[in-house]
Coordinates of C-alpha atoms and ligand atoms in Angstrom, one line a residue:
X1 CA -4.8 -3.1 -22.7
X2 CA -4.3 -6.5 -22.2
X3 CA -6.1 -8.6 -18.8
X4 CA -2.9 -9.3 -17.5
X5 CA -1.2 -5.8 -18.7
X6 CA 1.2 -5.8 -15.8
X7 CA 2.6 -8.5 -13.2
X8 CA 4.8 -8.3 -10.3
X9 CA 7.6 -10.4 -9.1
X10 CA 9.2 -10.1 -5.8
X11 CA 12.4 -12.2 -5.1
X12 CA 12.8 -13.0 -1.2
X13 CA 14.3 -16.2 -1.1
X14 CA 17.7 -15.3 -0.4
X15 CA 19.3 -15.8 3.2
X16 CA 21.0 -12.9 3.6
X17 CA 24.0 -14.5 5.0
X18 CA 25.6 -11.5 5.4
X19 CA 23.1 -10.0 7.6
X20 CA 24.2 -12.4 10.5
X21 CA 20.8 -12.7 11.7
X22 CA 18.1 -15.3 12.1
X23 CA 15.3 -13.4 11.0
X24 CA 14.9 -13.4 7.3
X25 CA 16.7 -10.7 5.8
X26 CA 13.1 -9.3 4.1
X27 CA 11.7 -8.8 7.5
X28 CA 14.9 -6.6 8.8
X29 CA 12.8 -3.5 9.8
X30 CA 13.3 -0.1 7.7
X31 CA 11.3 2.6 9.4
X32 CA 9.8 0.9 11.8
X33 CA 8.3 -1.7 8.7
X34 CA 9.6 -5.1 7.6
X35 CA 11.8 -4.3 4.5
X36 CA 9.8 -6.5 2.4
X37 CA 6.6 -4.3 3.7
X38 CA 7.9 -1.3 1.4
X39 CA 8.5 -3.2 -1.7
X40 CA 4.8 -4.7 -1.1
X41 CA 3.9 -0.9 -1.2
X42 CA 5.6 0.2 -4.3
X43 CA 4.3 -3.1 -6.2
X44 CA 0.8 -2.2 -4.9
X45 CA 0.8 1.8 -6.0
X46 CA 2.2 0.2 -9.6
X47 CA 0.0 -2.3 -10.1
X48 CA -3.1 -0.2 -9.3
X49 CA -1.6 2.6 -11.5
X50 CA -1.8 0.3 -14.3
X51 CA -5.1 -0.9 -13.7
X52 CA -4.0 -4.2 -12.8
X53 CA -5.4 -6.8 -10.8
X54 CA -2.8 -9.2 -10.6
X55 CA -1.4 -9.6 -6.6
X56 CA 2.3 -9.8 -6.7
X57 CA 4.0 -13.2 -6.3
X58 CA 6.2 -13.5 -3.8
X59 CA 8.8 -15.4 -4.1
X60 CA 10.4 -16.6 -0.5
X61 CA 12.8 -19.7 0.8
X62 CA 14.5 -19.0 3.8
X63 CA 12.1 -18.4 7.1
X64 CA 9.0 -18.8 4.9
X65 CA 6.9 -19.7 8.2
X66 CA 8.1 -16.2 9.8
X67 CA 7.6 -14.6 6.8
X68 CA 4.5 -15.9 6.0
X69 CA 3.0 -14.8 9.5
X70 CA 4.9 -10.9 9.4
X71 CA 2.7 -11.1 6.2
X72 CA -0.6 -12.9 7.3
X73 CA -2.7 -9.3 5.9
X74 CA -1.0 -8.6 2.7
X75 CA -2.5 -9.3 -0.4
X76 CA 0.1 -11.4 -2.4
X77 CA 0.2 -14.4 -3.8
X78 CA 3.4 -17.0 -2.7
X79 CA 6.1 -19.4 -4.5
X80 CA 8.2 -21.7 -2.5
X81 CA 12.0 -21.5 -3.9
X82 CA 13.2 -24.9 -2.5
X83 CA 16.7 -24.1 -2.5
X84 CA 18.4 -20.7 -3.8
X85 CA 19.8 -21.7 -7.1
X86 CA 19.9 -18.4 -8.5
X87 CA 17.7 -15.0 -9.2
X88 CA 16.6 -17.2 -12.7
X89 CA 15.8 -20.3 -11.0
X90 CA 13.7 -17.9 -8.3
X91 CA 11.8 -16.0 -11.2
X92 CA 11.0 -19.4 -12.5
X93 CA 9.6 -20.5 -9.2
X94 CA 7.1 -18.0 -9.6
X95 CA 6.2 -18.9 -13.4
X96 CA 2.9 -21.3 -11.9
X97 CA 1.2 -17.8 -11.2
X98 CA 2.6 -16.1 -14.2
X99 CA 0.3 -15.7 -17.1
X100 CA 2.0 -15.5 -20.2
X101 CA 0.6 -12.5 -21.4
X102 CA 1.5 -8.8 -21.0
X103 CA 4.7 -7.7 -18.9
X104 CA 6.4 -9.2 -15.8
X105 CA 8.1 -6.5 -13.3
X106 CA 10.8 -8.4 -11.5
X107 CA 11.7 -6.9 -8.0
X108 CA 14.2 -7.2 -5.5
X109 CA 13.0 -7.5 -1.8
X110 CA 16.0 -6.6 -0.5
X111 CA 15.7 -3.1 -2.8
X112 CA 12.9 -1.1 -0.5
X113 CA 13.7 2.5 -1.6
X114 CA 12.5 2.2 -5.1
X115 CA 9.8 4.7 -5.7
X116 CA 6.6 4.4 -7.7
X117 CA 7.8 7.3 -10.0
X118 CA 10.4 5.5 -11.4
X119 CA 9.1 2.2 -12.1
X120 CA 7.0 5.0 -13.8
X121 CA 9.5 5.5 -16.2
X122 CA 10.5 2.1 -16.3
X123 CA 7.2 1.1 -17.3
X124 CA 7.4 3.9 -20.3
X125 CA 9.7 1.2 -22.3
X126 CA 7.9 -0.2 -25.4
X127 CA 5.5 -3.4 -24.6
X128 CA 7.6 -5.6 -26.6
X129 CA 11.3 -4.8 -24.6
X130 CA 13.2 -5.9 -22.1
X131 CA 13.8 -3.5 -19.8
X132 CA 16.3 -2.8 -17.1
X133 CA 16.3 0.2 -14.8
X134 CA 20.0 0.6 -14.3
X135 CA 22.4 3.1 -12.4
X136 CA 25.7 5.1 -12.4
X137 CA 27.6 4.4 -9.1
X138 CA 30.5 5.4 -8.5
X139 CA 31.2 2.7 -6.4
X140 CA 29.7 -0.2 -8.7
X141 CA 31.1 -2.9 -6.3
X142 CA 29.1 -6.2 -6.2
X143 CA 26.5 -4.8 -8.8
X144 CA 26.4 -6.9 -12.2
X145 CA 27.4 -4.4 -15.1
X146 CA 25.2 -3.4 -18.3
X147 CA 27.5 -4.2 -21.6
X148 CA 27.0 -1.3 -24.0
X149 CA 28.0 -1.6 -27.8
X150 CA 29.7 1.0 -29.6
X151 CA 25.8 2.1 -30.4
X152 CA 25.0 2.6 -27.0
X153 CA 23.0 -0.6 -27.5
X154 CA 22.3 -3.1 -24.0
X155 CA 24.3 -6.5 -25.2
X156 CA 24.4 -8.4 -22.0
X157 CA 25.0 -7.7 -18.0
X158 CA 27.9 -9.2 -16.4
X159 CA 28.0 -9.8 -12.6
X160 CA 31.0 -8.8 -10.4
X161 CA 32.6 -11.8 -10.0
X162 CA 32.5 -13.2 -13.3
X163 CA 33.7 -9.3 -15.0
X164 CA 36.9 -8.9 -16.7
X165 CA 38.8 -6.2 -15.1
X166 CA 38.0 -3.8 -18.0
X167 CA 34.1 -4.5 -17.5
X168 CA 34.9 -4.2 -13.5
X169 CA 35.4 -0.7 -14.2
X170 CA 32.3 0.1 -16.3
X171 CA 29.8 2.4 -14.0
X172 CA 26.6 1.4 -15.1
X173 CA 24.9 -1.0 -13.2
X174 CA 21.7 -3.8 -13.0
X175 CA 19.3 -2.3 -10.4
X176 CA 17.7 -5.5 -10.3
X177 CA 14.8 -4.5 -11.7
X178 CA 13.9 -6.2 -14.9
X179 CA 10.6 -5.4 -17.2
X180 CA 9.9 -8.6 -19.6
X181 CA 7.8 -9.9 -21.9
X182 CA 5.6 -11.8 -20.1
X183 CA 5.4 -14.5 -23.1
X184 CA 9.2 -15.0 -23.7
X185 CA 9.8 -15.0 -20.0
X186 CA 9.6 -19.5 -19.6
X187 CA 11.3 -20.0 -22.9
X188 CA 14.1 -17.6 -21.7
X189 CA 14.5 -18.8 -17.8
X190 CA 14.4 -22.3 -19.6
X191 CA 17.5 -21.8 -21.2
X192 CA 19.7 -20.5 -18.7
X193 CA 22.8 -22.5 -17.1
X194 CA 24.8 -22.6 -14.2
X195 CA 28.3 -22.1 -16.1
X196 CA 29.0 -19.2 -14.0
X197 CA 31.8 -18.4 -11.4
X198 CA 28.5 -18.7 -8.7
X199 CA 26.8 -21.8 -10.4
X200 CA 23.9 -20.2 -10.1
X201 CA 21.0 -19.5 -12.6
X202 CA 21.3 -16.1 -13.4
X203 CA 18.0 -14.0 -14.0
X204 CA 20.5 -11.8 -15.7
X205 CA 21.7 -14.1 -18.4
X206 CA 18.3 -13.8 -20.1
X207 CA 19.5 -10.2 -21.6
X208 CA 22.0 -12.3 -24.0
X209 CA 19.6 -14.4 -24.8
X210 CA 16.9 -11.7 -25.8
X211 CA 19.6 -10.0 -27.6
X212 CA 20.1 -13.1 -29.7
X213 CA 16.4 -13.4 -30.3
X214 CA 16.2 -9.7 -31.5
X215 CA 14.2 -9.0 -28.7
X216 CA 14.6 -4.9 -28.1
X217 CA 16.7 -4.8 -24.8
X218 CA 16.7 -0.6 -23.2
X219 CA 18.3 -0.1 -20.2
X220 CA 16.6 3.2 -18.4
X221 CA 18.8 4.7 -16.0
X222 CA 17.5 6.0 -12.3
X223 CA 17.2 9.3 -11.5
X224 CA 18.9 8.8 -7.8
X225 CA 21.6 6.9 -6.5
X226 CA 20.2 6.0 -3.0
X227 CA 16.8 4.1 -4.0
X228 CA 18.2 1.5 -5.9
X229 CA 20.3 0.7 -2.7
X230 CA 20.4 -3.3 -2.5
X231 CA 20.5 -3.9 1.5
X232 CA 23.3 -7.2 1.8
X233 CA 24.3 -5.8 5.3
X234 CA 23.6 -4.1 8.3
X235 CA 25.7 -0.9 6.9
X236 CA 23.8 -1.2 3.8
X237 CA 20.6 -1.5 6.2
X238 CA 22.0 1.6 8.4
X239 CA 22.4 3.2 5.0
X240 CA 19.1 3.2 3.9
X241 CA 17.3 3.8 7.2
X242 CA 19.3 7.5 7.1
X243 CA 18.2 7.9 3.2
X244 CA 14.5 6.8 4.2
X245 CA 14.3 9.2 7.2
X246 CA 15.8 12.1 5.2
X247 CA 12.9 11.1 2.8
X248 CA 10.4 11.2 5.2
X249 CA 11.7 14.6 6.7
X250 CA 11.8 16.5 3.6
X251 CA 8.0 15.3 3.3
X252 CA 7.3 16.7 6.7
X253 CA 8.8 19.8 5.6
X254 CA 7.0 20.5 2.7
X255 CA 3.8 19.7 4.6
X256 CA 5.0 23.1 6.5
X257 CA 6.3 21.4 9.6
X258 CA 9.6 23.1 11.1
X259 CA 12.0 20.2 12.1
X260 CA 15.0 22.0 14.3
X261 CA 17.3 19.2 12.4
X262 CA 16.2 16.7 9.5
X263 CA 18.8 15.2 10.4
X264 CA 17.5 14.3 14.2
X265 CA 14.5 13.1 13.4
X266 CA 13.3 9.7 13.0
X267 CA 9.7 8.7 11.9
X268 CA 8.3 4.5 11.9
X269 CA 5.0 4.9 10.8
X270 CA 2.2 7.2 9.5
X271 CA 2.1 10.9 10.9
X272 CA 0.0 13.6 9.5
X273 CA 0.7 16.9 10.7
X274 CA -1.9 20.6 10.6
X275 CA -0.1 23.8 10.1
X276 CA 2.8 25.1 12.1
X277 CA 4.0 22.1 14.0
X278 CA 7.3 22.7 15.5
X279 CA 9.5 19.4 15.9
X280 CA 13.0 19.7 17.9
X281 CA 15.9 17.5 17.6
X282 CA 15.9 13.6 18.5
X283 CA 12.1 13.0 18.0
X284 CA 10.7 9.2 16.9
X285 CA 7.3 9.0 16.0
X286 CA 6.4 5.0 15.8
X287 CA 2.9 4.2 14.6
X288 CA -0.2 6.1 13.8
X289 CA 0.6 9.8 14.9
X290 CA -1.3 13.1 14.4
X291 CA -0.9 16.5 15.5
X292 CA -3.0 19.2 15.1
X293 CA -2.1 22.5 14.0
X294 CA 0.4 24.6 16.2
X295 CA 1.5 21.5 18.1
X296 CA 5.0 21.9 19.8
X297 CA 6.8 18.3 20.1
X298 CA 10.4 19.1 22.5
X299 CA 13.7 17.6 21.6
X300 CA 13.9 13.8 23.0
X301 CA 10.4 12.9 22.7
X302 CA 8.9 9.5 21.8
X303 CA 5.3 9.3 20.4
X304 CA 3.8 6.0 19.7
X305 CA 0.5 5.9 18.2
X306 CA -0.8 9.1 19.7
X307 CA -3.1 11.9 18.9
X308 CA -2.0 15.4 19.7
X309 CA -4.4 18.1 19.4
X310 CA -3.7 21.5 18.2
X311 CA -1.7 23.7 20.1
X312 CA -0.6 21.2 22.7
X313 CA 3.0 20.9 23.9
X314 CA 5.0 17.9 24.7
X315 CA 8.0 18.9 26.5
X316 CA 11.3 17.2 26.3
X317 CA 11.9 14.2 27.2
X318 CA 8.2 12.7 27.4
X319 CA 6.8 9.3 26.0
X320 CA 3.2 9.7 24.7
X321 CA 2.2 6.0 24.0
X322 CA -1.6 5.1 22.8
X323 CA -2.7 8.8 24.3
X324 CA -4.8 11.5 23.1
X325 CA -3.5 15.0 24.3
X326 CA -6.5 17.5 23.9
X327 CA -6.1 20.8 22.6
X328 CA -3.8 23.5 24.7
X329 CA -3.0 20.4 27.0
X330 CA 0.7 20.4 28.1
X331 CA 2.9 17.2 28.5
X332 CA 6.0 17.2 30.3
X333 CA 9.1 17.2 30.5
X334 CA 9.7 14.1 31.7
X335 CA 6.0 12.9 31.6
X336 CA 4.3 8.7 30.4
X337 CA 1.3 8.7 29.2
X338 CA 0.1 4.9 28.8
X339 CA -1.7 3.6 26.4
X340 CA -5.6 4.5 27.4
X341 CA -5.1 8.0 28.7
X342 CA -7.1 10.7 27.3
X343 CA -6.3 14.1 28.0
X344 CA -9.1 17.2 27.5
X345 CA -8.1 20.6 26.6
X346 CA -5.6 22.6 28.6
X347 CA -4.6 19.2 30.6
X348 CA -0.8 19.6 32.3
X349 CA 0.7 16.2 33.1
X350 CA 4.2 17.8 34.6
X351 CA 7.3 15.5 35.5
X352 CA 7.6 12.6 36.1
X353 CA 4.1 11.7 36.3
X354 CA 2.6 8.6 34.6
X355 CA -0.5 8.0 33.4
X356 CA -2.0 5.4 32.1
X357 CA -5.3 3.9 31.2
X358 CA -7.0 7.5 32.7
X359 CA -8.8 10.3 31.6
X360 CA -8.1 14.1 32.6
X361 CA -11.0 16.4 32.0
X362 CA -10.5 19.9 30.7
X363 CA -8.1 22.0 33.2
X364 CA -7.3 19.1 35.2
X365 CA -3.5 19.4 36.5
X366 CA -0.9 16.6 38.0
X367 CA 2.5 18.4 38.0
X368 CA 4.6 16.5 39.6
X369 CA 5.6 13.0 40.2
X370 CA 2.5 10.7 40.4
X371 CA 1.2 7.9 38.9
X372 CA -2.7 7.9 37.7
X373 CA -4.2 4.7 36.4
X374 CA -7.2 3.4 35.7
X375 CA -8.7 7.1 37.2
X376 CA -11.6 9.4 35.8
X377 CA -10.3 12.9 36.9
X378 CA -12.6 15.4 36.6
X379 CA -12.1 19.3 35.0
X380 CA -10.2 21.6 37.2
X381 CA -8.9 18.8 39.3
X382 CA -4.9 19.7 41.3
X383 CA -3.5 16.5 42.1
X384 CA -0.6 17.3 44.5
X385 CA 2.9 16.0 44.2
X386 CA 3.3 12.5 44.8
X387 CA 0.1 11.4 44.6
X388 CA -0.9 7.4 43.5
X389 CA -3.8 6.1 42.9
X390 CA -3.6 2.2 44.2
X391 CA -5.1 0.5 41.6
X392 CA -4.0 -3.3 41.8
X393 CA -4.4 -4.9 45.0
X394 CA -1.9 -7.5 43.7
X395 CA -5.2 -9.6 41.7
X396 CA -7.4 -7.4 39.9
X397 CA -7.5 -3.1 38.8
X398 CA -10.0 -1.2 40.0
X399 CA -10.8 2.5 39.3
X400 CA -10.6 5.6 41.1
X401 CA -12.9 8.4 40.1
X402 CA -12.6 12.1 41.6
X403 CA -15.0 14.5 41.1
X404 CA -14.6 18.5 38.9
X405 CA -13.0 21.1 41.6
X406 CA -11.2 18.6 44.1
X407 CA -7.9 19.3 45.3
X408 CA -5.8 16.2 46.1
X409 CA -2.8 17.3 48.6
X410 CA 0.6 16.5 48.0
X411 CA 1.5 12.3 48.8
X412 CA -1.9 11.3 49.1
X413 CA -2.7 7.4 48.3
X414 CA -5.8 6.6 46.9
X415 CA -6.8 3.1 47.3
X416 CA -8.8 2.3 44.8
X417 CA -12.2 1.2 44.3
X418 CA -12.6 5.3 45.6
X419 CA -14.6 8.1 44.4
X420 CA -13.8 11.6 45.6
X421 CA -16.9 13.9 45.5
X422 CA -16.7 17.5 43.5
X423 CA -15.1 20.1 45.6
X424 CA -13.6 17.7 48.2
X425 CA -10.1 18.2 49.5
X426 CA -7.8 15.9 50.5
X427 CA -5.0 16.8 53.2
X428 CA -1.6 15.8 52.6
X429 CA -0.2 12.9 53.2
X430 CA -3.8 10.8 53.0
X431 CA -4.4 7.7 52.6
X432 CA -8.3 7.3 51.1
X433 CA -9.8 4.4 51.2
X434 CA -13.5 4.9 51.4
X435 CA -15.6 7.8 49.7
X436 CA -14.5 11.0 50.4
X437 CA -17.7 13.4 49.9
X438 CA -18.1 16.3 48.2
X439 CA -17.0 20.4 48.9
X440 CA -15.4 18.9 52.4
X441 CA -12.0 18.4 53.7
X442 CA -11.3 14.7 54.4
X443 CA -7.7 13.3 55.7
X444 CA -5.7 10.6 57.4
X445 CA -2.9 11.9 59.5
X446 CA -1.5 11.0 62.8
X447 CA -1.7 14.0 65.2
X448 CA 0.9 15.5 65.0
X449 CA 3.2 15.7 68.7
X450 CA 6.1 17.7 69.7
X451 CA 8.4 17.2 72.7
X452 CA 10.2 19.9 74.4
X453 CA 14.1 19.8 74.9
X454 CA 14.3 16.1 73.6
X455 CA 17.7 14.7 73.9
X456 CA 19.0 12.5 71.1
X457 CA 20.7 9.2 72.6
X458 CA 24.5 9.3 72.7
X459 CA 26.8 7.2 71.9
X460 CA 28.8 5.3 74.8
X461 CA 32.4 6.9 75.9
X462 CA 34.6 3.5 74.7
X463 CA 35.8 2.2 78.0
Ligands
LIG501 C1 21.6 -9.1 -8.1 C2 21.8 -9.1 -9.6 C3 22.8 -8.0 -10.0 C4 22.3 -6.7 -9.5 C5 21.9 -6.8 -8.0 C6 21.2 -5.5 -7.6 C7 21.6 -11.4 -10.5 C8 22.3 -12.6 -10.9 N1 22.4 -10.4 -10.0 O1 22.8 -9.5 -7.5 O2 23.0 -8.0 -11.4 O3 23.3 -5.7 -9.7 O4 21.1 -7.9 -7.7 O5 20.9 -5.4 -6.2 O6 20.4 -11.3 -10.6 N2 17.1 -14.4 -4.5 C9 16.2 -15.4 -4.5 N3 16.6 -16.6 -4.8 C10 17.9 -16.9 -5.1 C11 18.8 -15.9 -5.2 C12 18.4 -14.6 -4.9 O7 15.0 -15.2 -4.2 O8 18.1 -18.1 -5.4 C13 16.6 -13.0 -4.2 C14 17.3 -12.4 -3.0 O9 16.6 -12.7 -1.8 C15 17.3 -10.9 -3.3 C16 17.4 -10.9 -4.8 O10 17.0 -12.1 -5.2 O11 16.2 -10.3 -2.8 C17 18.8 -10.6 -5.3 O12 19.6 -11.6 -4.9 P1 21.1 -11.3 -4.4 O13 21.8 -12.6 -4.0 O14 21.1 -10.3 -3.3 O15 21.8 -10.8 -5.7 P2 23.0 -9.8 -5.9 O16 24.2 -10.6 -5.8 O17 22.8 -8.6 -5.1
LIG502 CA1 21.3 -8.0 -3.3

């Protein structure tokens, strides 16, 4: 094996005019991720597969400054295409970094389905070939065509709008991805012209030319139609976000989750799942997300880097944002947990209650309709209906602290700084402000009057 055995090109100069959009076309997201973000990936797991330790070069134009910053962590190396003369003129941007040595993956960054196992194949061409993973589409619109000799042999590839009408109708298509010899690669882009219906430099034209120079050219078909998906467009984009998802779901259920539809489920991040997790329809998971064995999520629920232990439920309807749900805990329907809340085991958050920046010891229960933040609840705790902790007097966030065993009545305000002792109850209707001590009963309430045979006013006779 060479030093150099394998290196990576991405193309991302392009505009993507058709995306009618001013963020790069790279950085439209696809599952939650920066398009760009899953060719990155696939380049890594390929270049690491081969034992290489070339970064990929990145070739970029249009929004470099945004691009550069969506990419600030990731561990490539960048060529400036000045202005976007052509795929060939963008490969040759990247030819500074290029060692002429070993083989030269060219990628699209507009391609983001490709998958590791079939560069894989790709990669099984001989050392000394050009290479072209190509496709059978039955729709080969707006792909350049592979020409074919009687002998089966690649000649050349043709793009759409410079086809005859008899090549228009050949099947086979240019992926875009393009294995070459890393030494002929300058000699080749060298040569190309512009004497094309685009005037562009063609990356493509160089398959003539290695023809001509007896070079071996193969063309290795994909196994699938949908990963060599090139995303022009926002229904190419829509497209792709479906076949990704479905990807994503028939992971999930071989990892033995039951998903009530595939088809209703969408996921834009990492989740890892324990055994017998149940899923129903309309689900996003965004983020980081695990849940632990037996976990129930209910139809319409969002969960945004959370942690789900096992055999909790999320009801429908619930948002679970930067939250840890302990074991047996139930959330929901209709419940916000905030980023910062920690529920313990068998914790019920009921409806419409939000929570945020809290933690619920084991037991603890707030049912109904309250808002709990910045609060250290203690195990067993009942928080009544309509209770709120007060914790922003408009400048700063203080805490509210309530001790195991309390039982906070229905509507009860507690204006925090306040700490309610272990065992305490609060009447209904309270507002605390000061320490309310432990195992007593502490309230604010009007008396309560009545007046006998009270007569509501009347209105005037009109005179
Ligand atoms: C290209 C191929 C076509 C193939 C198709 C697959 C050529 C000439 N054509 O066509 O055979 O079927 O991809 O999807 O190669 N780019 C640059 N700089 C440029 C021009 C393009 O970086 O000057 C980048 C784009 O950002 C994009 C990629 O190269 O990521 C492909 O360019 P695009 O214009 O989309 O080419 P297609 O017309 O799709
Ligand atoms: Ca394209």
């Amino acid at each position: 094996m060479s030093s150099t055995p394998l290196q990576i090109v991405i193309l991302a100069a392009g505009q993507g005019k058709r995306m009618r959009s001013s963020l790069p076309k790279v950085l439209q997201p696809l599952g939650g991720q920066p398009l760009i973000r899953h060719v990155l990936a696939v380049s890594d797991a390929v270049l690491r597969e081969a034992g290489s330790a070339a970064r990929p070069v990145l070739v970029y134009g249009h929004g470099g400054d945004q691009l550069q910053a969506a990419l600030a962590d990731a561990d490539c190396r960048w060529s400036h295409q000045a202005s976007q003369r052509g795929t060939g003129d963008a490969v040759a941007a990247a030819l500074p970094h290029i060692e002429p040595a070993g083989r030269v993956l060219v990628l699209c960054g507009d391609v983001p389905l490709l998958r590791a196992a079939t560069l894989r194949t790709l990669l099984h061409a001989p050392q000394d070939a050009l290479a072209i993973l190509t496709a059978m589409l039955d729709d080969p619109t707006g792909y350049g065509r592979i020409l074919r000799d009687a002998h089966g042999e690649v000649r050349a590839i043709v793009e759409q709008r410079d086809a005859t009408a008899e090549q228009l109708a050949l099947q086979e298509v240019n992926t875009g991805t393009l294995l070459i010899p890393a030494e002929r690669l300058a000699g080749w882009l060298g040569r190309l012209t512009a004497d094309n219906a685009q005037g562009e430099l063609y990356l493509t034209d160089i398959v003539a030319m290695a023809v001509a120079d007896g070079v071996p050219v193969v063309g290795i078909p994909a196994a699938g139609e949908a990963e060599i998906m090139g995303i022009n467009d926002r229904a190419q984009l829509a497209c792709c976000e479906r076949e990704l998802q479905r990807r994503q779901a028939r992971r999930l259920l071989q990892e033995g989750v039951t998903l009530r539809d595939p088809e209703r489920l969408d996921v834009r991040g990492d989740v890892s799942v324990g055994r017998d997790v149940e899923i129903d329809v309309n689900v996003i998971l965004e983020g980081r997300v695990e849940l632990g064995d037996g976990v129930r999520v209910g139809a319409h629920c969002i969960l945004r880097d959370a942690i789900v232990e096992a055999g909790a439920r999320i009801e429908p309807f619930s948002l679970v944002d930067g939250a840890r749900v302990g074991p047996g805990a139930v959330v929901g329907p209709y419940a916000r947990l905030r980023p910062g809340t920690e529920l313990a085991a068998d914790v019920h958050v009921g409806n419409f209650v939000e929570v945020k920046n809290s933690r619920l010891a084991p037991g603890a229960k707030a049912n109904h309709l309250s808002y709990l933040g910045d609060a250290d609840i203690g195990a067993r705790v009942n928080v009544g209906a309509g209770t709120i902790t007060c914790n922003y007097d408009g400048a700063n966030k203080h805490r509210t602290t309530i001790g195991d065993d309390a039982f906070i009545g229905s509507n009860s305000s507690l204006v925090a700084p306040v700490s309610i002792g272990a065992g305490a109850t609060i009447g209904a209707g309270s507002v605390i402000s000061r320490e309310a001590p432990a195992g007593g009963l502490t309230l604010t309430r009007a008396p309560q009057k009545s007046i006998p045979g009270w007569q509501r006013p009347r209105k005037k006779p009109a005179q």
